[in-house]
Short mmCIF file of C-alpha atoms and ligand atoms in Angstrom, two decimals:
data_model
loop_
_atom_site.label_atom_id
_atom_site.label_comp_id
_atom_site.label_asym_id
_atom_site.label_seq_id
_atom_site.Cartn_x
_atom_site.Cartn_y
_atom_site.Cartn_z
CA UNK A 103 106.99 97.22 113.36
CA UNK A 104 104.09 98.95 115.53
CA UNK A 105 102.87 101.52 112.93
CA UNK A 106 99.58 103.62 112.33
CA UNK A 107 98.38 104.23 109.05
CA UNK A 108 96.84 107.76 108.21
CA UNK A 109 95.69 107.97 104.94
CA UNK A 110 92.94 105.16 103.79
CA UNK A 111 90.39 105.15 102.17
CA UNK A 112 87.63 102.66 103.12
CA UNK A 113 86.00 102.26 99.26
CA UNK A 114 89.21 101.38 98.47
CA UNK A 115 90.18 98.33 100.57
CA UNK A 116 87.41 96.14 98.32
CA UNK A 117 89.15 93.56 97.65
CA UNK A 118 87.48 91.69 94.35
CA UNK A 119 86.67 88.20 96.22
CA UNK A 120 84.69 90.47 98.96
CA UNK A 121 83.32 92.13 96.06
CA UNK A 122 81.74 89.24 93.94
CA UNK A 123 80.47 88.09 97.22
CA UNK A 124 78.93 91.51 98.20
CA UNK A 125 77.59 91.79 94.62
CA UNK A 126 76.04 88.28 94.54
CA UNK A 127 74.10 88.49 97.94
CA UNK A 128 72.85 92.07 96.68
CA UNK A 129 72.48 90.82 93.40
CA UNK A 130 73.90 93.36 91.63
CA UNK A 131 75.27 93.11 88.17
CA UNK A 132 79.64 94.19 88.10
CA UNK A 133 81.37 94.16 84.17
CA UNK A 134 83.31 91.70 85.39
CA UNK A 135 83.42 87.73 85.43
CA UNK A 136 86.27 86.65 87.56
CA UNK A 137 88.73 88.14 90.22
CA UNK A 138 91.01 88.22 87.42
CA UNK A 139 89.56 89.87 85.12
CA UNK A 140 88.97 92.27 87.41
CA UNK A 141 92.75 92.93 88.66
CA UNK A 142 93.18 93.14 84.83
CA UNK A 143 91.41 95.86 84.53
CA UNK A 144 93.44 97.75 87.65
CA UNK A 145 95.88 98.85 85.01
CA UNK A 146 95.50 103.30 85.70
CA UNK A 147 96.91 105.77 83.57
CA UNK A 148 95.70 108.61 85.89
CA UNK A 149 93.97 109.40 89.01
CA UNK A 150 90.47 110.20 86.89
CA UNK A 151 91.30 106.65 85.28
CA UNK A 152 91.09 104.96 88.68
CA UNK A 153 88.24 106.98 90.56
CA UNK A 154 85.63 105.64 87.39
CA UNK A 155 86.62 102.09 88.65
CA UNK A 156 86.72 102.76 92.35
CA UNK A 157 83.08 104.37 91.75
CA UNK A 158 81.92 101.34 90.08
CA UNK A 159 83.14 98.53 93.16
CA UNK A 160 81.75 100.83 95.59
CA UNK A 161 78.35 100.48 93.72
CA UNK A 162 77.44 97.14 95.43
CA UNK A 163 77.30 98.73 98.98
CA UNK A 164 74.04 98.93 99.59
CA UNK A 165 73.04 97.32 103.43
CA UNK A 166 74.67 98.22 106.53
CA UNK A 167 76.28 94.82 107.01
CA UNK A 168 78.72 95.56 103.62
CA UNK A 169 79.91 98.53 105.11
CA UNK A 170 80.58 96.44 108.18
CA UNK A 171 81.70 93.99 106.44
CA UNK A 172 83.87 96.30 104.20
CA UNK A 173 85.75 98.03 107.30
CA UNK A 174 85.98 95.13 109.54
CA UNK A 175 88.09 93.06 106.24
CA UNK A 176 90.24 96.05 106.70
CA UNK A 177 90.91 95.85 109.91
CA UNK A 178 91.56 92.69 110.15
CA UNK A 179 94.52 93.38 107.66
CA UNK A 180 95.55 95.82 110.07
CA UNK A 181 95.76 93.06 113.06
CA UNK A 182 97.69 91.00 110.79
CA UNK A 183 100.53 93.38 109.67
CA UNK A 184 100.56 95.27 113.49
CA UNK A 185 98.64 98.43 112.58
CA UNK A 186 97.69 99.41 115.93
CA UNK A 187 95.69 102.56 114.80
CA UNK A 188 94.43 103.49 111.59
CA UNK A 189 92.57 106.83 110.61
CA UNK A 190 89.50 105.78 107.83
CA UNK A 191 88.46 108.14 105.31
CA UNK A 192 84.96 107.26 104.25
CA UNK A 193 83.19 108.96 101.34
CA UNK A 194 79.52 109.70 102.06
CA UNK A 195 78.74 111.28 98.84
CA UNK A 196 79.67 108.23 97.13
CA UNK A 197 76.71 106.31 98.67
CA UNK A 198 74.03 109.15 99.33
CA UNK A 199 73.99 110.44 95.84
CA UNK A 200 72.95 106.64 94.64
CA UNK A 201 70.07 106.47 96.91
CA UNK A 202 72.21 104.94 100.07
CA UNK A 203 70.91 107.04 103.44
CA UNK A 204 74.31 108.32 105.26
CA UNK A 205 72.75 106.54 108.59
CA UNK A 206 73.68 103.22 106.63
CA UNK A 207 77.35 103.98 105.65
CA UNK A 208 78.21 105.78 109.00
CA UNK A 209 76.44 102.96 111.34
CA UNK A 210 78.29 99.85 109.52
CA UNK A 211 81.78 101.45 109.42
CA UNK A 212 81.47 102.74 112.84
CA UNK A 213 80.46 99.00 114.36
CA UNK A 214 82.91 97.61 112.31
CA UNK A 215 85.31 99.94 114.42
CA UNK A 216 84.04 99.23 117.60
CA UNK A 217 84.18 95.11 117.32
CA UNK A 218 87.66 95.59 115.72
CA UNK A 219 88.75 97.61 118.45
CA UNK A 220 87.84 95.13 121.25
CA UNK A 221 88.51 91.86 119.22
CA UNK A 222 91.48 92.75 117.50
CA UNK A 223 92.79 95.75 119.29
CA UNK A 224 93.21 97.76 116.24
CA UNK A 225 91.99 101.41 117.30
CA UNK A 226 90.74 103.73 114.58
CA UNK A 227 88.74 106.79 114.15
CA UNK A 228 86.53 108.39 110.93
CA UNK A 229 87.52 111.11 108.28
CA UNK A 230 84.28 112.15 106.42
CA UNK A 231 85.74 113.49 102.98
CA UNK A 232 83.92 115.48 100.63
CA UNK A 233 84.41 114.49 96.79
CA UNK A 234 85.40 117.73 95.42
CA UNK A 235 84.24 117.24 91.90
CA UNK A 236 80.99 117.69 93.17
CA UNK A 237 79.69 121.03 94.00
CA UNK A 238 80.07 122.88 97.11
CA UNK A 239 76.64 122.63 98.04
CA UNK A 240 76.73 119.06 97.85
CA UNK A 241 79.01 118.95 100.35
CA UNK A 242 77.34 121.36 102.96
CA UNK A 243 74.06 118.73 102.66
CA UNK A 244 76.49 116.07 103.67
CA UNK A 245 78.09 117.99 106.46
CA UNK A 246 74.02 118.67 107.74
CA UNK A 247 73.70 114.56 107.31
CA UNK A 248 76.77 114.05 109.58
CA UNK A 249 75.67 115.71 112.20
CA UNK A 250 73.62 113.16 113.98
CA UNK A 251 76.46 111.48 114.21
CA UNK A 252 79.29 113.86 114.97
CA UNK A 253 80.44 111.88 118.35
CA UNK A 254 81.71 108.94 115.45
CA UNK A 255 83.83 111.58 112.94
CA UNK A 256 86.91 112.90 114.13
CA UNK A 257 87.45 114.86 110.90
CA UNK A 258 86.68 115.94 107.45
CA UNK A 259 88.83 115.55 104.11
CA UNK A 260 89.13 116.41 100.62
CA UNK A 261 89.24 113.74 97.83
CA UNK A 262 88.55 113.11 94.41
CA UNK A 263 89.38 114.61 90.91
CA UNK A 264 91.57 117.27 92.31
CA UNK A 265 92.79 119.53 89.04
CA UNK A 266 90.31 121.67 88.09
CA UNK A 267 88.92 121.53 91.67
CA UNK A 268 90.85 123.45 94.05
CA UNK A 269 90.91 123.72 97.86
CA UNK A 270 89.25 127.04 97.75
CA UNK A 271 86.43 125.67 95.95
CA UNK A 272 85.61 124.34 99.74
CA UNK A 273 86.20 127.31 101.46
CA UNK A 274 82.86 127.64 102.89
CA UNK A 275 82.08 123.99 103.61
CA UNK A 276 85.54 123.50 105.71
CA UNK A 277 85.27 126.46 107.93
CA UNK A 278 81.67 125.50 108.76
CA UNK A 279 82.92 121.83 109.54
CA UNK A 280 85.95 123.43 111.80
CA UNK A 281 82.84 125.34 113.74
CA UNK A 282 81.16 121.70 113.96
CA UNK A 283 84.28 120.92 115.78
CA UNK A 284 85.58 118.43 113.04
CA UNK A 285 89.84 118.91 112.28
CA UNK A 286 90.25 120.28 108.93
CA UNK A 287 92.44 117.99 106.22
CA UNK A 288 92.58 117.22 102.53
CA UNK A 289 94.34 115.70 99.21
CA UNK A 290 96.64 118.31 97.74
CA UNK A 291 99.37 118.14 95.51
CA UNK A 292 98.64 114.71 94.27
CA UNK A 293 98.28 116.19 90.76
CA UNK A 294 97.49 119.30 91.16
CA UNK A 295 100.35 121.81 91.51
CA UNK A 296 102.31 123.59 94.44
CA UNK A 297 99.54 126.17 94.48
CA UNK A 298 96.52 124.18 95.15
CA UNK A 299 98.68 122.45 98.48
CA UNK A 300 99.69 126.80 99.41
CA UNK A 301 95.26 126.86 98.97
CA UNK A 302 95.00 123.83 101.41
CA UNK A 303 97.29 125.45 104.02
CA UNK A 304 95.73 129.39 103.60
CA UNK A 305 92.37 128.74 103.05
CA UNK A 306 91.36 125.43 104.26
CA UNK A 307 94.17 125.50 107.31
CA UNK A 308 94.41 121.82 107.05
CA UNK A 309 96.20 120.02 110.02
CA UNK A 310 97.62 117.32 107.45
CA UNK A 311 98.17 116.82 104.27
CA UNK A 312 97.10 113.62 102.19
CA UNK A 313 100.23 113.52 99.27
CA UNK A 314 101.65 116.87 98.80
CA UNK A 315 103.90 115.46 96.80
CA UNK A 316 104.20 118.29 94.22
CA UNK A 317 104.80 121.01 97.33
CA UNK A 318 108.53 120.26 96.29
CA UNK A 319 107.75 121.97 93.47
CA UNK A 320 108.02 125.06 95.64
CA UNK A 321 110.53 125.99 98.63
CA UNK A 322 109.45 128.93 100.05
CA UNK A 323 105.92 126.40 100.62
CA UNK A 324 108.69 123.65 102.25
CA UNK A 325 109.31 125.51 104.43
CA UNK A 326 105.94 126.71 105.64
CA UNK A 327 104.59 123.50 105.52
CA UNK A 328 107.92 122.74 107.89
CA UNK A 329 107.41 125.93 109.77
CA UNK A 330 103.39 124.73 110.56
CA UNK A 331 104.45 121.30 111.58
CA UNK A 332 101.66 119.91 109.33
CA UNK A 333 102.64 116.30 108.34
CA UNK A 334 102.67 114.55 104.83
CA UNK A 335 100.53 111.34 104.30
CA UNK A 336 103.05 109.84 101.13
CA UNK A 337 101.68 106.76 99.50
CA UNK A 338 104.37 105.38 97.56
CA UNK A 339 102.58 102.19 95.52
CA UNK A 340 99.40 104.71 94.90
CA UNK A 341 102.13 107.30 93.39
CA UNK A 342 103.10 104.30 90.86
CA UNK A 343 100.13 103.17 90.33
CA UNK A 344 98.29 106.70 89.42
CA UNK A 345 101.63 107.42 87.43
CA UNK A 346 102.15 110.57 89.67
CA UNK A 347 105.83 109.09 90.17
CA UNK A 348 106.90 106.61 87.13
CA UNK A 349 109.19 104.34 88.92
CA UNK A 350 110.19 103.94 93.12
CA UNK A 351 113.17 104.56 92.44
CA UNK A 352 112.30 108.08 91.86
CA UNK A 353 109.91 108.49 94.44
CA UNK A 354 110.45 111.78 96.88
CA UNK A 355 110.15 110.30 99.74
CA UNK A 356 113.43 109.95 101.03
CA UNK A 357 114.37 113.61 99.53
CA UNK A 358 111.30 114.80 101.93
CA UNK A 359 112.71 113.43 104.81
CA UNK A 360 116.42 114.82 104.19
CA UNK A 361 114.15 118.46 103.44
CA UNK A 362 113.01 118.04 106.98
CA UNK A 363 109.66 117.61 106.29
CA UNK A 364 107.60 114.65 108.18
CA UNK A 365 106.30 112.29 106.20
CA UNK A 366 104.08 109.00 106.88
CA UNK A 367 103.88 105.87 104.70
CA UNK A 368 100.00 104.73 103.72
CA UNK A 369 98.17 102.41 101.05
CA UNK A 370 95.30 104.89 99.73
CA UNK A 371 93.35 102.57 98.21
CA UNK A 372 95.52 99.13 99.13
CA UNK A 373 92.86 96.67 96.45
CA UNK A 374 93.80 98.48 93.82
CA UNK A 375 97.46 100.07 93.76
CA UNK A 376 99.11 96.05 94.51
CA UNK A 377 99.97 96.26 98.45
CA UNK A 378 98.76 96.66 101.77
CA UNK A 379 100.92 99.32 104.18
CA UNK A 380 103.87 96.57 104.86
CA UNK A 381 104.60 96.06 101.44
CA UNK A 382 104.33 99.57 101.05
CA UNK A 383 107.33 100.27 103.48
CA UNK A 384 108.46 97.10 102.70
CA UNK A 385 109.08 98.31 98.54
CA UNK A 386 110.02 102.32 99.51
CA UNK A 387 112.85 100.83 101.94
CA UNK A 388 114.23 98.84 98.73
CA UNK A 389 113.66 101.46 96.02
CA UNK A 390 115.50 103.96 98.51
CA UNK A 391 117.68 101.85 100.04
CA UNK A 392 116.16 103.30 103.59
CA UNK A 393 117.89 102.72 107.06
CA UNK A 394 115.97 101.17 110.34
CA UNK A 395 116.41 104.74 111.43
CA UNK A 396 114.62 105.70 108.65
CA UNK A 397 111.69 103.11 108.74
CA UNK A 398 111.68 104.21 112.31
CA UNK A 399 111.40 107.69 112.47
CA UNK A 400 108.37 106.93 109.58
CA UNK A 401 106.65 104.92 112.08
CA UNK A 402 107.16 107.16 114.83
CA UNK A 403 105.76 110.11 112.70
CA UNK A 404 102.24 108.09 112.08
CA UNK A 405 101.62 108.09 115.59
CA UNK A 406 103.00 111.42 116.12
CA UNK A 407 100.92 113.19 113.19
CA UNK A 408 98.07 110.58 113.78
CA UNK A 409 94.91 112.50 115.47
CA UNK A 410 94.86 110.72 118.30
CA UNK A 411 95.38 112.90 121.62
CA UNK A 412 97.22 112.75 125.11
CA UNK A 413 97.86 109.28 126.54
CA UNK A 414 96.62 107.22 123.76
CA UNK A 415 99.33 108.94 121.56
CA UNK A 416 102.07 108.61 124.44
CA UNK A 417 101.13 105.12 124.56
CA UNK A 418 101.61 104.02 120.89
CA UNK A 419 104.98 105.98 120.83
CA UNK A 420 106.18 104.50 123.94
CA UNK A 421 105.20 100.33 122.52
CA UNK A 422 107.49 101.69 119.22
CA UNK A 423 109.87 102.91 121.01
CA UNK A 424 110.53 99.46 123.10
CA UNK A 425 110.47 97.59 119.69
CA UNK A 426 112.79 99.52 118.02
CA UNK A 427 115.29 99.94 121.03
CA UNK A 428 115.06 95.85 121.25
CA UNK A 429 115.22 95.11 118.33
CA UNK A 430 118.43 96.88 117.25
N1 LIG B 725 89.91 108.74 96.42
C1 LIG B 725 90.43 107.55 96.68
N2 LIG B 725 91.75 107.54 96.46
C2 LIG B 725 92.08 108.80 96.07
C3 LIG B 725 93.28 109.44 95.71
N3 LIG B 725 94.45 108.80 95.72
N4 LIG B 725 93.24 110.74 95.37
C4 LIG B 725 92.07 111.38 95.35
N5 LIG B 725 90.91 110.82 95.67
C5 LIG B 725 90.91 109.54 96.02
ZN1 LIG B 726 93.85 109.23 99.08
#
């Protein structure tokens, strides 16, 4: 099915084979001896659990070409399963703070983009997220470092250890990005509670947001998030994996859609939670026995709530809507 996926983060598409190879050529030491014993060690008990070991891979980016390298992988995945546009969160901070100039990061993902665009006809564009565990300030130096190269960032999001961080934390930061002209969006309600999603909405007046799952917690906030139109980025094998939901079976998705909320289906951070985005749909549509209608009006939605404006949107809908009306 045509499809766009919407919440992806580019640090965590490293798949281990890309990763010895990146390592070796940089020459960079990794705790680890073989791909195996690597996917051994993808075994999370918690979000915190899994962002020490995405830190770690993402460690052996160093040169421009990895980050081209990196993204391009990626994309090429995205051919492959008929992703025609995807929406790439990169994390700056992540680099910069070990020495790696933001010129480096931005300038290989962004060619990577370009060459995938025109030889595989996968479209994209860039979210620049801020790690919120690290101060505020932190943040406002990377926004000053993106400027440059505001023409290649479509938006900025919110990611990280997110209890004990909350949205407001980034109050500052965000409305001096919306002023840049970049659209506002962020994690919430991955594990934090109902309130820090209410935070994300209020004070941060994000356009999308990346989980949500614990706004059912609340449903006077279901039915502002409804009211706003602002769409949910789910990621069902990410929700396993982190142990936010403990089997698919029980995953909210389905109950989201019946709420009348609109919800997308993403990967996160596909190398480590066991599944690019067609297993993704391909596992939610057995654990909740989902219809074609279903799967379709998911597919439709990541186009709809994608950032993408005017005819390019049109035109994605209008290529899912033939496929689905042939194919059933
Ligand atoms: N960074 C990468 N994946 C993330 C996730 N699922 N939640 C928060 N920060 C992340
Ligand atoms: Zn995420």
């Amino acid at each position: 099915m045509p499809k766009a996926e919407l919440h992806l983060h580019i640090e965590g598409t490293f798949e281990p084979e890309l990763m010895f190879e990146i390592a070796k050529r940089n020459d960079i030491q990794i705790p680890f001896k073989s791909v195996e014993e690597i996917q051994k060690a993808y075994n999370f008990d918690c979000l915190q659990n899994f962002l020490d070991i995405y830190y770690q891979g993402a460690g052996v980016l160093i040169y421009e070409n990895d980050f081209y390298d990196l993204t391009y992988s990626y994309l090429e995945k995205c051919a492959q399963q008929n992703v025609l546009h995807t929406e790439i969160m990169f994390d700056p901070q992540t680099h910069t703070q070990r020495g790696i100039n933001f010129e480096i990061v931005i300038n290989g993902i962004s060619k990577a983009c370009d060459d995938a665009e025109i030889k595989l006809g996968v479209s994209s564009l860039l979210i620049m997220s801020y790690l919120r565990h690290l101060p505020e300030e932190s943040a406002f130096t990377t926004l000053e470092q993106s400027l440059p190269f505001k023409d290649k960032i479509k938006a900025i999001g919110l990611d990280s250890s997110e209890k004990g961080n909350p949205p407001s934390k980034f109050k500052n930061v965000f409305k001096a990005s919306v002023k840049e002209g970049y659209i506002p969006l962020a994690h919430a309600g991955e594990e934090g509670d109902a309130n820090y999603v209410w935070e994300a909405i209020d004070i941060l007046k994000i356009k999308r947001i990346d989980h949500g799952n614990n706004s059912l917690q609340d449903p006077k906030l279901i039915q502002e998030i409804i009211d706003r139109d602002v769409a949910l980025t789910v990621c069902p094998l990410s929700n396993t994996s982190l142990q936010v939901v403990s089997d698919l079976k029980d995953h909210p998705l389905k109950k989201m859609m019946d709420l009348g909320l609109k919800v997308t289906v993403n990967s996160d951070d596909p190398a480590y939670f066991g599944g690019q985005l067609n297993q993704n749909y391909i596992e939610i549509q057995k654990a909740l026995q989902l219809s074609k209608k279903d799967l379709y009006e998911l597919a439709k939605n990541s186009f709809k709530y994608s950032l993408l404006e005017g005819t390019s949107k049109q035109k994605y809908l209008k290529i899912l809507e033939d496929y689905y009306r042939n194919s059933s």
